[in-house]
Amino acid sequence: MAAPPKSRIVAIYPGSFDPITNGHLDLISRGSKLADHLIVAVLENRRKQSLFSVDERVEMLREVVKPFANVEVGCFHGLLVDYVAERGANFIIRGIRAISDYEYELQIAHMNRRLSPGVETVFLMAAEAYSFVSSQLVKEVASLGGNVSEFVPPLIEEHLKNRVSKRN
Ligand code: PNS
């Protein structure tokens, strides 16, 4: 008997990505192996002050994800579950670095499931090497003149240097 047709896995990896870190990139790499198609989605949040504009973040992400053939970069505003439906996706991928992330992520995942019961949130544990890396900390270190080459791709390090030198 023929095996039943395998359904296509389309996953969305949402976030602010201000800017993308090596921790995010590790998740994209691993997520791209789990999904047939992975959409990295930048949240357009006009209420949140960001270092890079949405267009800049999308452009930087597109450069960095070029090696992954099944990864696309997009952006969204409003509810994540609406974007998930619009893109015909069935999974949301989020990373967890520590227990402190878990509580926040659990709330979001429950809310998203209540809003859209068919969409599953899949959590990936951050790689140990990046378990303390966040966009926020990377921005702080860069703005104080610290070396962030270990935490972000070279292209992002360059953009960070240019942006913080203009601000300081
Ligand atoms: O990288 P971040 O900033 O932690 O990402 C948070 C994100 C984008 C996943 C979350 O803020 C989000 O999904 N926002 C969209 C608005 C929404 O759907 N809210 C209801 C679920 S809590």
GROMACS .gro file of C-alpha atoms and ligand atoms in nm:
model
  190
    1MET     CA    1   0.000   0.000   0.000
    2ALA     CA    2   0.128   0.349  -0.089
    3ALA     CA    3   0.229   0.574   0.201
    4PRO     CA    4  -0.017   0.858   0.271
    5PRO     CA    5   0.089   1.192   0.117
    6LYS     CA    6   0.311   1.390   0.349
    7SER     CA    7   0.173   1.734   0.426
    8ARG     CA    8   0.400   2.026   0.350
    9ILE     CA    9   0.541   2.200   0.656
   10VAL     CA   10   0.543   2.577   0.627
   11ALA     CA   11   0.679   2.743   0.940
   12ILE     CA   12   0.700   3.105   1.048
   13TYR     CA   13   0.984   3.224   1.269
   14PRO     CA   14   0.866   3.565   1.396
   15GLY     CA   15   1.059   3.825   1.590
   16SER     CA   16   1.196   4.175   1.608
   17PHE     CA   17   1.544   4.080   1.480
   18ASP     CA   18   1.685   4.422   1.577
   19PRO     CA   19   1.938   4.301   1.464
   20ILE     CA   20   1.968   3.930   1.385
   21THR     CA   21   2.220   3.750   1.609
   22ASN     CA   22   2.407   3.422   1.565
   23GLY     CA   23   2.151   3.273   1.804
   24HIS     CA   24   1.870   3.361   1.560
   25LEU     CA   25   2.079   3.233   1.271
   26ASP     CA   26   2.134   2.900   1.443
   27LEU     CA   27   1.758   2.868   1.487
   28ILE     CA   28   1.698   2.955   1.122
   29SER     CA   29   1.948   2.691   1.017
   30ARG     CA   30   1.787   2.425   1.235
   31GLY     CA   31   1.433   2.537   1.149
   32SER     CA   32   1.511   2.517   0.778
   33LYS     CA   33   1.586   2.146   0.823
   34LEU     CA   34   1.255   2.082   1.000
   35ALA     CA   35   1.031   2.275   0.761
   36ASP     CA   36   0.981   2.248   0.388
   37HIS     CA   37   0.958   2.624   0.378
   38LEU     CA   38   1.058   2.864   0.654
   39ILE     CA   39   0.946   3.226   0.662
   40VAL     CA   40   1.145   3.455   0.891
   41ALA     CA   41   0.896   3.731   0.973
   42VAL     CA   42   0.998   4.070   1.110
   43LEU     CA   43   0.737   4.239   1.326
   44GLU     CA   44   0.660   4.597   1.225
   45ASN     CA   45   0.603   4.747   1.566
   46ARG     CA   46   0.566   5.122   1.548
   47ARG     CA   47   0.538   5.147   1.928
   48LYS     CA   48   0.875   4.984   1.993
   49GLN     CA   49   1.188   5.193   1.942
   50SER     CA   50   1.429   5.004   1.720
   51LEU     CA   51   1.790   5.062   1.615
   52PHE     CA   52   1.724   4.949   1.256
   53SER     CA   53   1.414   5.018   1.048
   54VAL     CA   54   1.200   4.723   0.936
   55ASP     CA   55   1.332   4.760   0.580
   56GLU     CA   56   1.691   4.754   0.705
   57ARG     CA   57   1.624   4.447   0.919
   58VAL     CA   58   1.456   4.265   0.631
   59GLU     CA   59   1.744   4.354   0.398
   60MET     CA   60   2.007   4.236   0.648
   61LEU     CA   61   1.816   3.912   0.712
   62ARG     CA   62   1.786   3.846   0.337
   63GLU     CA   63   2.163   3.873   0.299
   64VAL     CA   64   2.232   3.648   0.596
   65VAL     CA   65   1.983   3.373   0.501
   66LYS     CA   66   2.103   3.348   0.139
   67PRO     CA   67   2.271   3.007   0.202
   68PHE     CA   68   1.934   2.854   0.296
   69ALA     CA   69   1.737   2.771  -0.019
   70ASN     CA   70   1.403   2.715   0.158
   71VAL     CA   71   1.412   3.028   0.376
   72GLU     CA   72   1.227   3.347   0.289
   73VAL     CA   73   1.218   3.678   0.477
   74GLY     CA   74   0.900   3.879   0.518
   75CYS     CA   75   0.744   4.128   0.754
   76PHE     CA   76   0.409   4.164   0.919
   77HIS     CA   77   0.203   4.393   1.137
   78GLY     CA   78  -0.099   4.312   1.349
   79LEU     CA   79  -0.164   3.963   1.479
   80LEU     CA   80   0.092   3.692   1.413
   81VAL     CA   81  -0.181   3.430   1.366
   82ASP     CA   82  -0.334   3.642   1.085
   83TYR     CA   83   0.002   3.647   0.908
   84VAL     CA   84   0.037   3.272   0.962
   85ALA     CA   85  -0.305   3.221   0.795
   86GLU     CA   86  -0.226   3.465   0.514
   87ARG     CA   87   0.093   3.274   0.433
   88GLY     CA   88  -0.072   2.932   0.459
   89ALA     CA   89   0.169   2.830   0.736
   90ASN     CA   90   0.097   2.563   0.997
   91PHE     CA   91   0.377   2.612   1.251
   92ILE     CA   92   0.533   2.894   1.448
   93ILE     CA   93   0.892   2.845   1.556
   94ARG     CA   94   1.033   3.021   1.860
   95GLY     CA   95   1.361   2.984   2.045
   96ILE     CA   96   1.404   2.938   2.418
   97ARG     CA   97   1.731   3.034   2.584
   98ALA     CA   98   1.640   3.003   2.951
   99ILE     CA   99   1.353   2.949   3.191
  100SER     CA  100   1.290   3.324   3.189
  101ASP     CA  101   1.209   3.301   2.815
  102TYR     CA  102   0.983   3.005   2.874
  103GLU     CA  103   0.726   3.191   3.083
  104TYR     CA  104   0.685   3.467   2.826
  105GLU     CA  105   0.683   3.224   2.535
  106LEU     CA  106   0.428   2.999   2.704
  107GLN     CA  107   0.185   3.290   2.736
  108ILE     CA  108   0.227   3.387   2.372
  109ALA     CA  109   0.190   3.027   2.255
  110HIS     CA  110  -0.129   2.975   2.459
  111MET     CA  111  -0.274   3.302   2.332
  112ASN     CA  112  -0.191   3.215   1.972
  113ARG     CA  113  -0.345   2.869   2.011
  114ARG     CA  114  -0.663   3.023   2.155
  115LEU     CA  115  -0.676   3.269   1.865
  116SER     CA  116  -0.598   3.004   1.603
  117PRO     CA  117  -0.629   2.644   1.733
  118GLY     CA  118  -0.483   2.484   1.419
  119VAL     CA  119  -0.146   2.651   1.449
  120GLU     CA  120   0.121   2.475   1.655
  121THR     CA  121   0.408   2.656   1.821
  122VAL     CA  122   0.732   2.460   1.817
  123PHE     CA  123   1.007   2.558   2.058
  124LEU     CA  124   1.372   2.500   1.978
  125MET     CA  125   1.630   2.521   2.254
  126ALA     CA  126   1.890   2.784   2.174
  127ALA     CA  127   2.236   2.641   2.114
  128GLU     CA  128   2.436   2.646   2.438
  129ALA     CA  129   2.691   2.881   2.285
  130TYR     CA  130   2.422   3.145   2.225
  131SER     CA  131   2.208   3.090   2.533
  132PHE     CA  132   2.300   3.433   2.671
  133VAL     CA  133   2.298   3.625   2.341
  134SER     CA  134   2.017   3.871   2.272
  135SER     CA  135   1.978   4.159   2.025
  136GLN     CA  136   1.938   4.389   2.324
  137LEU     CA  137   2.270   4.293   2.484
  138VAL     CA  138   2.452   4.294   2.152
  139LYS     CA  139   2.332   4.651   2.089
  140GLU     CA  140   2.443   4.758   2.436
  141VAL     CA  141   2.790   4.604   2.399
  142ALA     CA  142   2.832   4.752   2.049
  143SER     CA  143   2.720   5.098   2.162
  144LEU     CA  144   2.979   5.092   2.442
  145GLY     CA  145   3.257   4.999   2.200
  146GLY     CA  146   3.272   4.627   2.283
  147ASN     CA  147   3.354   4.349   2.038
  148VAL     CA  148   3.043   4.167   1.916
  149SER     CA  149   3.205   3.961   1.639
  150GLU     CA  150   3.134   3.639   1.828
  151PHE     CA  151   2.763   3.711   1.853
  152VAL     CA  152   2.651   3.840   1.513
  153PRO     CA  153   2.733   3.764   1.148
  154PRO     CA  154   3.016   3.987   1.004
  155LEU     CA  155   2.770   4.188   0.791
  156ILE     CA  156   2.564   4.275   1.099
  157GLU     CA  157   2.874   4.367   1.297
  158GLU     CA  158   2.958   4.617   1.021
  159HIS     CA  159   2.606   4.766   1.025
  160LEU     CA  160   2.610   4.787   1.404
  161LYS     CA  161   2.945   4.967   1.405
  162ASN     CA  162   2.821   5.222   1.151
  163ARG     CA  163   2.493   5.279   1.330
  164VAL     CA  164   2.631   5.319   1.681
  165SER     CA  165   2.920   5.540   1.567
  166LYS     CA  166   2.662   5.779   1.414
  167ARG     CA  167   2.467   5.783   1.740
  168ASN     CA  168   2.762   5.828   1.980
  169PNS     O1  169   1.165   3.882   1.909
  169PNS     P1  170   1.048   3.925   1.991
  169PNS     O2  171   1.041   4.074   1.996
  169PNS     O3  172   1.046   3.861   2.126
  169PNS     O4  173   0.916   3.873   1.912
  169PNS     C1  174   0.788   3.886   1.968
  169PNS     C2  175   0.679   3.848   1.866
  169PNS     C3  176   0.701   3.921   1.733
  169PNS     C4  177   0.681   3.701   1.840
  169PNS     C5  178   0.541   3.886   1.929
  169PNS     O5  179   0.550   4.014   1.982
  169PNS     C6  180   0.428   3.883   1.829
  169PNS     O6  181   0.393   3.781   1.775
  169PNS     N1  182   0.368   4.001   1.803
  169PNS     C7  183   0.259   4.016   1.708
  169PNS     C8  184   0.131   4.061   1.778
  169PNS     C9  185   0.049   3.942   1.825
  169PNS     O7  186   0.017   3.852   1.750
  169PNS     N2  187   0.012   3.942   1.955
  169PNS    C10  188  -0.071   3.838   2.012
  169PNS    C11  189   0.006   3.717   2.060
  169PNS     S1  190   0.078   3.753   2.214
   0.00000   0.00000   0.00000
